[in-house]
Short mmCIF file of C-alpha atoms in Angstrom, two decimals:
data_model
loop_
_atom_site.label_atom_id
_atom_site.label_comp_id
_atom_site.label_asym_id
_atom_site.label_seq_id
_atom_site.Cartn_x
_atom_site.Cartn_y
_atom_site.Cartn_z
CA MET A 314 125.71 115.89 102.67
CA ARG A 315 125.14 112.14 102.64
CA GLU A 316 121.36 112.22 103.06
CA PHE A 317 120.87 114.62 100.15
CA ASN A 318 122.68 112.29 97.75
CA GLN A 319 120.40 109.38 98.44
CA LEU A 320 118.17 108.90 95.42
CA GLY A 321 115.05 108.21 97.42
CA LEU A 322 115.07 111.80 98.63
CA ALA A 323 114.69 113.08 95.09
CA ILE A 324 111.28 111.51 94.63
CA VAL A 325 110.10 112.54 98.08
CA LEU A 326 110.93 116.17 97.35
CA ALA A 327 109.58 115.98 93.81
CA GLY A 328 106.18 114.97 95.15
CA TYR A 329 106.15 117.54 97.95
CA GLY A 330 102.79 119.34 98.02
CA MET A 331 102.78 123.12 97.85
CA SER A 332 99.96 123.30 100.37
CA ALA A 333 102.07 121.75 103.12
CA VAL A 334 103.29 124.05 105.86
CA ALA A 335 107.07 124.21 105.68
CA ALA A 336 108.88 123.85 108.99
CA VAL A 337 110.58 126.85 110.46
CA GLU A 338 114.23 127.27 109.59
CA ASP A 339 115.81 126.56 112.98
CA ALA A 340 113.28 125.58 115.63
CA GLY A 341 114.26 125.31 119.26
CA HIS A 342 113.43 122.33 121.45
CA ILE A 343 112.80 121.13 124.98
CA ASN A 344 115.18 118.51 126.34
CA LEU A 345 113.39 115.49 127.86
CA GLY A 346 116.42 113.42 128.73
CA PRO A 347 117.63 111.77 125.50
CA VAL A 348 114.55 113.06 123.64
CA GLU A 349 114.13 116.53 122.14
CA MET A 350 110.58 117.89 121.86
CA THR A 351 109.68 120.74 119.49
CA PRO A 352 106.19 122.23 119.79
CA MET A 353 104.91 124.05 116.72
CA ALA A 354 101.73 125.86 115.73
CA SER A 355 100.44 127.50 112.56
CA ALA A 356 97.44 129.50 111.43
CA GLY A 357 96.36 130.15 107.86
CA ILE A 358 93.72 131.97 105.89
CA GLY A 359 92.98 131.50 102.22
CA TYR A 360 90.38 130.93 99.54
CA ASP A 361 89.24 127.78 97.72
CA ASP A 362 87.17 128.49 94.60
CA ASN A 363 86.01 124.86 94.20
CA VAL A 364 85.68 123.23 97.61
CA TYR A 365 84.08 120.01 96.33
CA ARG A 366 86.20 119.56 93.16
CA GLU A 367 83.11 119.51 90.92
CA GLY A 368 82.64 120.90 87.42
CA GLU A 369 78.87 120.61 87.14
CA GLY A 370 75.80 120.07 89.31
CA ASP A 371 74.75 121.67 92.58
CA LEU A 372 78.24 121.43 94.11
CA ALA A 373 80.11 122.89 91.15
CA ASP A 374 82.36 125.90 91.74
CA LYS A 375 81.34 126.35 95.37
CA GLY A 376 83.94 128.76 96.74
CA SER A 377 84.74 129.70 100.32
CA THR A 378 87.23 131.41 102.57
CA VAL A 379 89.37 128.77 104.31
CA TYR A 380 90.77 128.88 107.84
CA LYS A 381 93.45 126.46 109.04
CA LEU A 382 94.74 125.88 112.57
CA ASN A 383 97.48 123.33 113.18
CA ALA A 384 99.22 122.26 116.38
CA GLU A 385 101.89 119.61 116.66
CA ALA A 386 104.72 118.33 118.84
CA GLU A 387 107.72 116.58 117.39
CA PHE A 388 109.86 114.18 119.43
CA LYS A 389 113.37 113.25 118.26
CA ALA A 390 116.22 111.09 119.51
CA GLN A 391 119.52 110.06 117.98
CA THR A 392 122.08 107.37 118.77
CA GLY A 393 125.09 107.41 116.50
CA LEU A 394 123.77 107.21 112.92
CA SER A 395 120.37 105.93 114.08
CA THR A 396 117.50 108.41 114.39
CA TYR A 397 114.01 108.15 115.85
CA ALA A 398 111.20 110.68 115.36
CA ALA A 399 107.48 110.90 116.09
CA THR A 400 105.01 113.76 115.60
CA LEU A 401 101.64 114.26 117.28
CA ALA A 402 99.43 116.61 115.27
CA ALA A 403 95.93 118.08 115.17
CA ARG A 404 94.86 120.04 112.08
CA ASN A 405 91.56 121.88 111.69
CA THR A 406 90.17 123.10 108.36
CA SER A 407 87.08 125.33 108.31
CA TYR A 408 85.12 126.94 105.46
CA SER A 409 83.19 130.14 106.11
CA SER A 410 80.43 129.50 103.55
CA GLN A 411 80.64 125.69 103.22
CA SER A 412 80.61 124.64 106.86
CA ASP A 413 79.44 121.11 106.01
CA ALA A 414 82.93 120.47 104.67
CA ASN A 415 84.71 121.39 107.93
CA PHE A 416 86.94 118.72 109.44
CA THR A 417 89.71 118.08 111.97
CA ASP A 418 92.48 115.54 111.43
CA VAL A 419 94.28 114.01 114.41
CA GLY A 420 97.15 111.57 114.17
CA VAL A 421 100.66 110.46 115.03
CA LYS A 422 103.42 109.85 112.50
CA GLY A 423 106.81 108.29 113.03
CA ASP A 424 110.08 107.82 111.16
CA ILE A 425 112.87 105.48 112.29
CA HIS A 426 116.30 104.92 110.76
CA GLN A 427 118.34 102.17 112.41
CA GLU A 428 121.98 101.62 111.44
CA PHE A 429 122.93 98.20 112.84
CA ASN A 430 126.34 98.34 111.16
CA SER A 431 127.81 99.36 107.80
CA ARG A 432 126.11 96.39 106.08
CA ASN A 433 122.69 96.33 107.75
CA ARG A 434 120.17 99.14 108.08
CA LEU A 435 116.43 99.47 108.60
CA ASP A 436 113.99 102.28 107.80
CA ALA A 437 110.48 102.25 109.23
CA LYS A 438 107.55 104.67 109.04
CA PHE A 439 104.08 104.66 110.59
CA ASP A 440 100.95 106.81 110.54
CA PHE A 441 97.92 106.28 112.80
CA GLY A 442 95.00 108.63 113.13
CA ARG A 443 91.58 109.85 112.10
CA TYR A 444 91.65 111.70 108.80
CA HIS A 445 89.27 113.00 106.10
CA ASP A 446 89.02 112.92 102.29
CA ALA A 447 89.14 116.66 101.61
CA GLY A 448 87.12 117.63 98.54
CA SER A 449 84.76 114.64 98.75
CA THR A 450 81.31 114.28 100.27
CA VAL A 451 79.48 111.49 102.06
CA ASN A 452 76.57 111.60 99.60
CA GLY A 453 76.76 114.45 97.09
CA ASP A 454 74.63 117.47 97.91
CA ILE A 455 72.41 115.33 100.18
CA ASP A 456 75.16 114.96 102.78
CA LYS A 457 78.09 117.30 102.13
CA ALA A 458 80.11 116.19 105.16
CA THR A 459 83.71 115.23 104.41
CA PRO A 460 84.19 111.41 104.58
CA GLU A 461 86.03 110.41 107.77
CA TYR A 462 88.24 107.34 108.15
CA ASP A 463 90.60 105.69 110.62
CA LYS A 464 94.02 105.12 109.11
CA THR A 465 96.62 102.49 109.93
CA GLN A 466 99.75 102.75 107.83
CA GLY A 467 103.27 101.39 108.13
CA SER A 468 106.27 100.63 105.94
CA LEU A 469 109.63 98.90 106.30
CA LYS A 470 112.77 98.81 104.18
CA TYR A 471 115.71 96.61 105.09
CA GLY A 472 119.03 97.19 103.34
CA PHE A 473 121.74 94.51 103.25
CA GLY A 474 125.25 95.26 102.06
CA SER A 475 127.42 98.34 102.28
CA LEU A 476 126.38 101.27 100.08
CA GLU A 477 129.87 101.09 98.55
CA ALA A 478 129.82 97.29 98.09
CA LEU A 479 129.84 95.56 94.71
CA MET A 480 126.42 94.03 95.42
CA ARG A 481 123.65 95.01 97.83
CA ALA A 482 119.88 94.56 98.17
CA ASP A 483 116.81 96.26 99.63
CA LEU A 484 113.71 94.43 100.84
CA PHE A 485 110.61 96.57 101.33
CA GLY A 486 106.97 96.33 102.28
CA SER A 487 104.06 98.57 103.28
CA TYR A 488 100.53 98.31 104.66
CA ASP A 489 97.78 100.95 104.47
CA LYS A 490 94.28 100.39 105.84
CA LYS A 491 91.37 102.85 105.83
CA ASN A 492 88.11 102.19 107.69
CA TYR A 493 85.41 104.75 106.84
CA ASN A 494 82.68 105.89 109.18
CA ALA A 495 80.52 106.95 106.20
CA GLY A 496 80.88 107.97 102.58
CA GLY A 497 83.76 105.69 101.64
CA GLN A 498 84.71 102.10 100.92
CA ASP A 499 86.84 100.37 103.55
CA ARG A 500 90.06 99.23 101.94
CA LYS A 501 93.56 97.99 102.58
CA THR A 502 96.57 98.32 100.32
CA THR A 503 99.76 96.30 100.62
CA GLU A 504 103.02 96.45 98.68
CA TYR A 505 106.14 94.35 98.90
CA GLY A 506 109.19 93.67 96.81
CA ALA A 507 112.97 93.61 96.49
CA THR A 508 115.64 95.57 94.63
CA GLY A 509 119.11 94.21 93.91
CA TYR A 510 122.05 96.47 92.96
CA TYR A 511 125.31 95.66 91.17
CA GLN A 512 127.89 98.46 91.19
CA PHE A 513 129.84 98.22 87.93
CA MET A 514 131.25 101.77 88.12
CA PRO A 515 132.23 103.88 91.18
CA LYS A 516 129.06 106.02 90.96
CA THR A 517 126.74 103.77 88.91
CA SER A 518 124.84 100.57 89.72
CA ALA A 519 122.66 98.28 87.65
CA LEU A 520 119.45 97.20 89.38
CA VAL A 521 116.72 94.58 89.20
CA GLU A 522 113.41 95.19 90.98
CA ILE A 523 110.34 93.04 91.53
CA LYS A 524 107.33 94.42 93.41
CA GLU A 525 103.60 93.84 93.84
CA ARG A 526 100.77 96.12 94.97
CA LYS A 527 97.43 94.78 96.18
CA LEU A 528 94.18 96.59 96.86
CA ASP A 529 91.37 94.83 98.72
CA TYR A 530 87.94 96.34 99.40
CA THR A 531 87.14 94.64 102.68
CA GLN A 532 83.34 95.07 102.43
CA GLN A 533 83.04 93.97 98.80
CA GLN A 534 83.17 90.41 97.51
CA ASN A 535 85.45 89.76 94.55
CA ALA A 536 86.96 93.23 94.80
CA ALA A 537 90.71 92.60 95.07
CA TYR A 538 93.19 93.95 92.53
CA ASP A 539 96.92 93.30 91.96
CA ILE A 540 99.64 95.16 90.06
CA THR A 541 102.99 93.38 89.58
CA SER A 542 106.13 95.04 88.15
CA TYR A 543 109.39 93.52 86.84
CA LEU A 544 111.94 96.27 86.25
CA VAL A 545 115.62 96.62 85.34
CA GLY A 546 117.63 99.82 85.21
CA LEU A 547 120.39 102.06 86.52
CA ASN A 548 121.04 104.05 89.66
CA TRP A 549 123.68 106.77 89.35
CA GLU A 550 125.34 109.73 90.98
CA ALA A 551 126.98 111.44 88.02
CA THR A 552 128.53 114.29 89.99
CA ALA A 553 128.22 115.90 93.38
CA LYS A 554 125.51 118.10 91.84
CA SER A 555 123.33 115.51 90.09
CA ASN A 556 122.01 112.00 90.54
CA GLY A 557 119.17 109.89 89.25
CA TYR A 558 117.68 106.53 88.40
CA ALA A 559 115.96 104.87 85.45
CA LYS A 560 113.85 101.69 85.52
CA LEU A 561 112.14 99.94 82.59
CA GLY A 562 110.16 96.73 82.42
CA ARG A 563 106.81 94.99 82.32
CA ARG A 564 103.80 95.64 84.53
CA TYR A 565 100.83 93.32 84.89
CA ARG A 566 97.39 93.87 86.37
CA ASP A 567 95.02 91.25 87.74
CA ALA A 568 91.54 91.38 89.22
CA THR A 569 89.24 88.66 90.53
CA GLY A 570 87.42 87.00 87.64
CA THR A 571 89.18 89.00 84.89
CA GLU A 572 91.91 88.36 82.34
CA ARG A 573 95.48 89.42 83.05
CA GLN A 574 96.68 92.54 81.23
CA GLY A 575 100.25 93.73 80.74
CA TYR A 576 102.27 96.54 79.18
CA THR A 577 105.67 98.27 79.33
CA GLY A 578 106.24 100.73 82.16
CA TRP A 579 109.02 102.87 83.56
CA GLU A 580 110.20 105.03 86.46
CA VAL A 581 112.76 107.80 85.86
CA GLY A 582 113.98 110.52 88.21
CA VAL A 583 116.75 113.12 88.05
CA SER A 584 117.89 115.54 90.77
CA TYR A 585 120.13 118.49 89.86
CA LEU A 586 121.79 121.06 92.13
CA PRO A 587 123.26 123.74 89.82
CA VAL A 588 124.27 125.83 92.85
CA ASP A 589 124.10 125.11 96.58
CA TYR A 590 120.91 127.14 97.01
CA SER A 591 118.86 125.83 94.06
CA LEU A 592 117.41 122.34 93.57
CA ILE A 593 115.66 121.10 90.39
CA GLN A 594 113.99 117.70 90.15
CA LEU A 595 112.23 115.85 87.35
CA SER A 596 110.47 112.49 87.49
CA THR A 597 108.22 110.51 85.16
CA THR A 598 106.34 107.24 85.66
CA ARG A 599 104.32 104.98 83.39
CA ASP A 600 102.26 102.65 85.52
CA TYR A 601 98.91 101.12 86.34
CA GLY A 602 96.77 102.71 89.02
CA LEU A 603 93.67 101.57 90.82
CA GLU A 604 90.39 103.39 90.17
CA SER A 605 89.42 103.26 93.82
CA ASP A 606 86.13 105.15 93.37
CA ASN A 607 84.50 102.10 91.79
CA PRO A 608 85.11 98.99 93.92
CA ALA A 609 82.21 97.13 92.31
CA GLU A 610 84.03 97.40 88.97
CA ALA A 611 87.49 96.07 88.17
CA ASP A 612 88.58 99.46 86.84
CA PHE A 613 92.23 100.41 86.48
CA THR A 614 94.04 103.50 85.28
CA GLN A 615 96.88 103.28 82.79
CA GLY A 616 98.97 106.34 82.09
CA ILE A 617 102.00 108.58 82.43
CA THR A 618 102.66 111.07 85.23
CA THR A 619 105.42 113.68 85.03
CA ARG A 620 106.52 116.03 87.84
CA LEU A 621 108.90 118.98 87.87
CA THR A 622 109.92 120.91 91.01
CA TRP A 623 112.24 123.82 91.70
CA ARG A 624 113.31 125.09 95.12
CA HIS A 625 115.44 128.24 95.23
CA GLN A 626 116.84 130.13 98.21
CA TRP A 627 117.15 133.76 97.13
CA THR A 628 118.48 135.08 100.44
CA GLY A 629 119.05 133.75 103.92
CA LYS A 630 115.38 134.42 104.67
CA ILE A 631 113.50 134.04 101.36
CA VAL A 632 112.83 130.70 99.67
CA THR A 633 110.54 130.00 96.69
CA ARG A 634 109.05 126.67 95.67
CA ALA A 635 107.43 125.76 92.37
CA ASN A 636 106.03 122.51 91.06
CA TYR A 637 104.20 121.28 88.01
CA SER A 638 102.70 117.87 87.32
CA TYR A 639 100.87 116.41 84.35
CA SER A 640 99.13 113.06 84.14
CA ASP A 641 97.56 111.48 81.06
CA GLU A 642 95.50 108.41 81.95
CA LYS A 643 93.04 105.94 80.50
CA ILE A 644 90.39 104.49 82.81
CA GLN A 645 89.93 100.90 81.72
CA GLY A 646 87.53 98.14 82.65
CA SER A 647 88.38 94.55 83.49
CA THR A 648 88.70 93.58 79.81
CA GLY A 649 91.04 96.45 78.99
CA ILE A 650 88.45 98.56 77.16
CA THR A 651 88.92 102.28 77.76
CA LYS A 652 85.96 103.95 79.50
CA LYS A 653 87.37 107.45 79.90
CA ASP A 654 90.41 109.52 78.97
CA ARG A 655 91.67 111.78 81.74
CA SER A 656 94.33 114.50 81.90
CA VAL A 657 95.23 116.49 85.01
CA ASN A 658 97.42 119.61 85.06
CA GLN A 659 98.58 120.92 88.45
CA LEU A 660 100.70 124.00 89.09
CA GLY A 661 101.87 125.24 92.48
CA LEU A 662 103.84 128.31 93.58
CA ALA A 663 104.92 129.29 97.09
CA VAL A 664 107.23 131.69 98.88
CA ASP A 665 108.55 131.26 102.44
CA TRP A 666 109.83 134.18 104.52
CA ASN A 667 111.87 133.23 107.58
CA ILE A 668 111.22 136.30 109.70
CA LYS A 669 113.11 134.94 112.68
CA ARG A 670 114.77 131.69 113.67
CA ASN A 671 111.46 130.22 114.78
CA ILE A 672 108.88 132.24 112.81
CA LYS A 673 107.93 131.75 109.18
CA VAL A 674 105.28 133.22 106.88
CA SER A 675 104.30 131.34 103.71
CA ALA A 676 102.12 132.29 100.77
CA SER A 677 101.03 129.66 98.25
CA TRP A 678 98.81 129.12 95.22
CA GLN A 679 97.68 125.86 93.63
CA HIS A 680 95.87 125.44 90.34
CA THR A 681 94.27 122.19 89.13
CA ASN A 682 92.71 121.57 85.73
CA ARG A 683 91.14 118.14 85.29
CA ASP A 684 89.69 117.11 81.90
CA GLU A 685 87.87 113.87 81.21
CA ALA A 686 86.34 112.51 78.01
CA ASP A 687 83.78 109.72 78.07
CA LYS A 688 84.33 106.88 75.61
CA ASN A 689 81.30 105.22 74.03
CA GLY A 690 78.83 106.30 76.70
CA PHE A 691 80.31 104.28 79.54
CA THR A 692 80.14 106.94 82.23
CA ASP A 693 79.90 110.67 82.84
CA ALA A 694 83.00 112.81 82.48
CA GLU A 695 84.19 114.57 85.63
CA ASP A 696 85.87 117.85 84.66
CA TYR A 697 86.75 120.64 87.05
CA LYS A 698 89.08 123.55 87.66
CA ARG A 699 90.27 124.71 91.06
CA ASN A 700 92.39 127.52 92.50
CA TYR A 701 93.54 127.42 96.10
CA TYR A 702 95.26 130.36 97.83
CA MET A 703 96.74 130.25 101.33
CA LEU A 704 98.66 132.60 103.65
CA THR A 705 100.17 130.77 106.63
CA GLY A 706 102.15 131.77 109.68
CA THR A 707 104.17 129.15 111.59
CA ILE A 708 105.84 129.52 114.97
CA ALA A 709 107.97 127.07 116.91
CA LEU A 710 109.56 127.18 120.34
#
C-alpha cells in the first residue's frame, strides 16, 4: 500500500488522540455526480474527573459526567491519483455538573492531494470554524466559560521530483490564526521551509531541512517569537514492514528585544508492522516550543517529547489502540534562565467494536499527570492529574 509507506503518515498516526471518534469501518455514501457524500453521527457519554485541568484552587478536581453529540458530512472526489475531500462538522460537549464549560464547535476541514505528473505534486489542507479551548476558562472561577475563537488554518506542501529520483525536494508552509472573543490572546502562527533529498541507496535518502516557525500576538506590542531549525539526516524504508527518519541539527530561538539562543535538536520516527494487523510507532523530538500562555513575556519551552503508539486488529470487528507520551520541558525566559521544570505523562487506551459495516462502538480512557517545579520563585507551579472516560457510538449511512 503506497500511502502507508509514506513516512509522513507515521507521525500523523503516532500523534493520533485516543479521544477522537474513529470512523466506521466501511461507510456508505450518496452519489452527487462526481462527488460522494457520507453523513455520519455519533453520541457519547463519559466522565471527566478534572474538567478545568487544575491541581489546586476553587477549580481543582471538578468532575462531571460528559455528553458528546457530533454530526458531520464528508464530501470526496477523485480524479486519477488526485483526491479532494472536505468535511462539515458540528460537535457539542456538555457537562452535567459544570455547565459553564459547555461548548459547541462548528467548522469545515479539507484535504487535497493533486498529482500533476510523476514529478510534481501538491498537498493542501485547510480548517475554518469556531472552536473552543477545552479545559480553559475565560477568567478562572469568576467566568468559567470555555474561551471561544475563530480559526483560520491552511497548509501547503509542493513536491518536485519523482519519489524514485536521485534528487527531489519538498517546499512547505502553513498559516494558523486564532481570534478570541474572550479569555484568550489573538495570535497567528506561520511556518515555512524546504527539505531536499538525495537517494544514495534504493530505500534510503539523505536529507537537508531548513524551516522557521513564527508566533505573533496580534494585540501585543513586541510579542513576536521565532524558532529556526537547520537539520540533516536520513529517510529510509528498511523493509516492507518498517520505515523511519532521523534528523539532527541546530535550533535557534529569537524574540523581540532579546538575545538569540541556540542548542542541538532532533526529530526521529520509526514505524513497524510486525504483522499485517498490528502497527507500532515510536517518535521523539527535541525542540523549542512557545509558552503561549504568557504573551507579555518572551517565554519559551525547551525539552524532549517521546510518543509510542500501538494499533492491533484482534479480529475482523475488534481493534485496540494504545498510546503513551512523555515530555520533559524547561520553561525559560528571554535570557535563557529556567523558570519552571515541567513533565507530562499521558496514557491512552481504546477499543473499537465494528458491530456492522456502518456502526461502531468505542470505549476509551485517557490519563494525564502533569508535574511542575518552580525555580527560584519565578512563578507558581501548575500540577494536575486527570482521567477521562468515554463510551461512543458512531453510525454512518
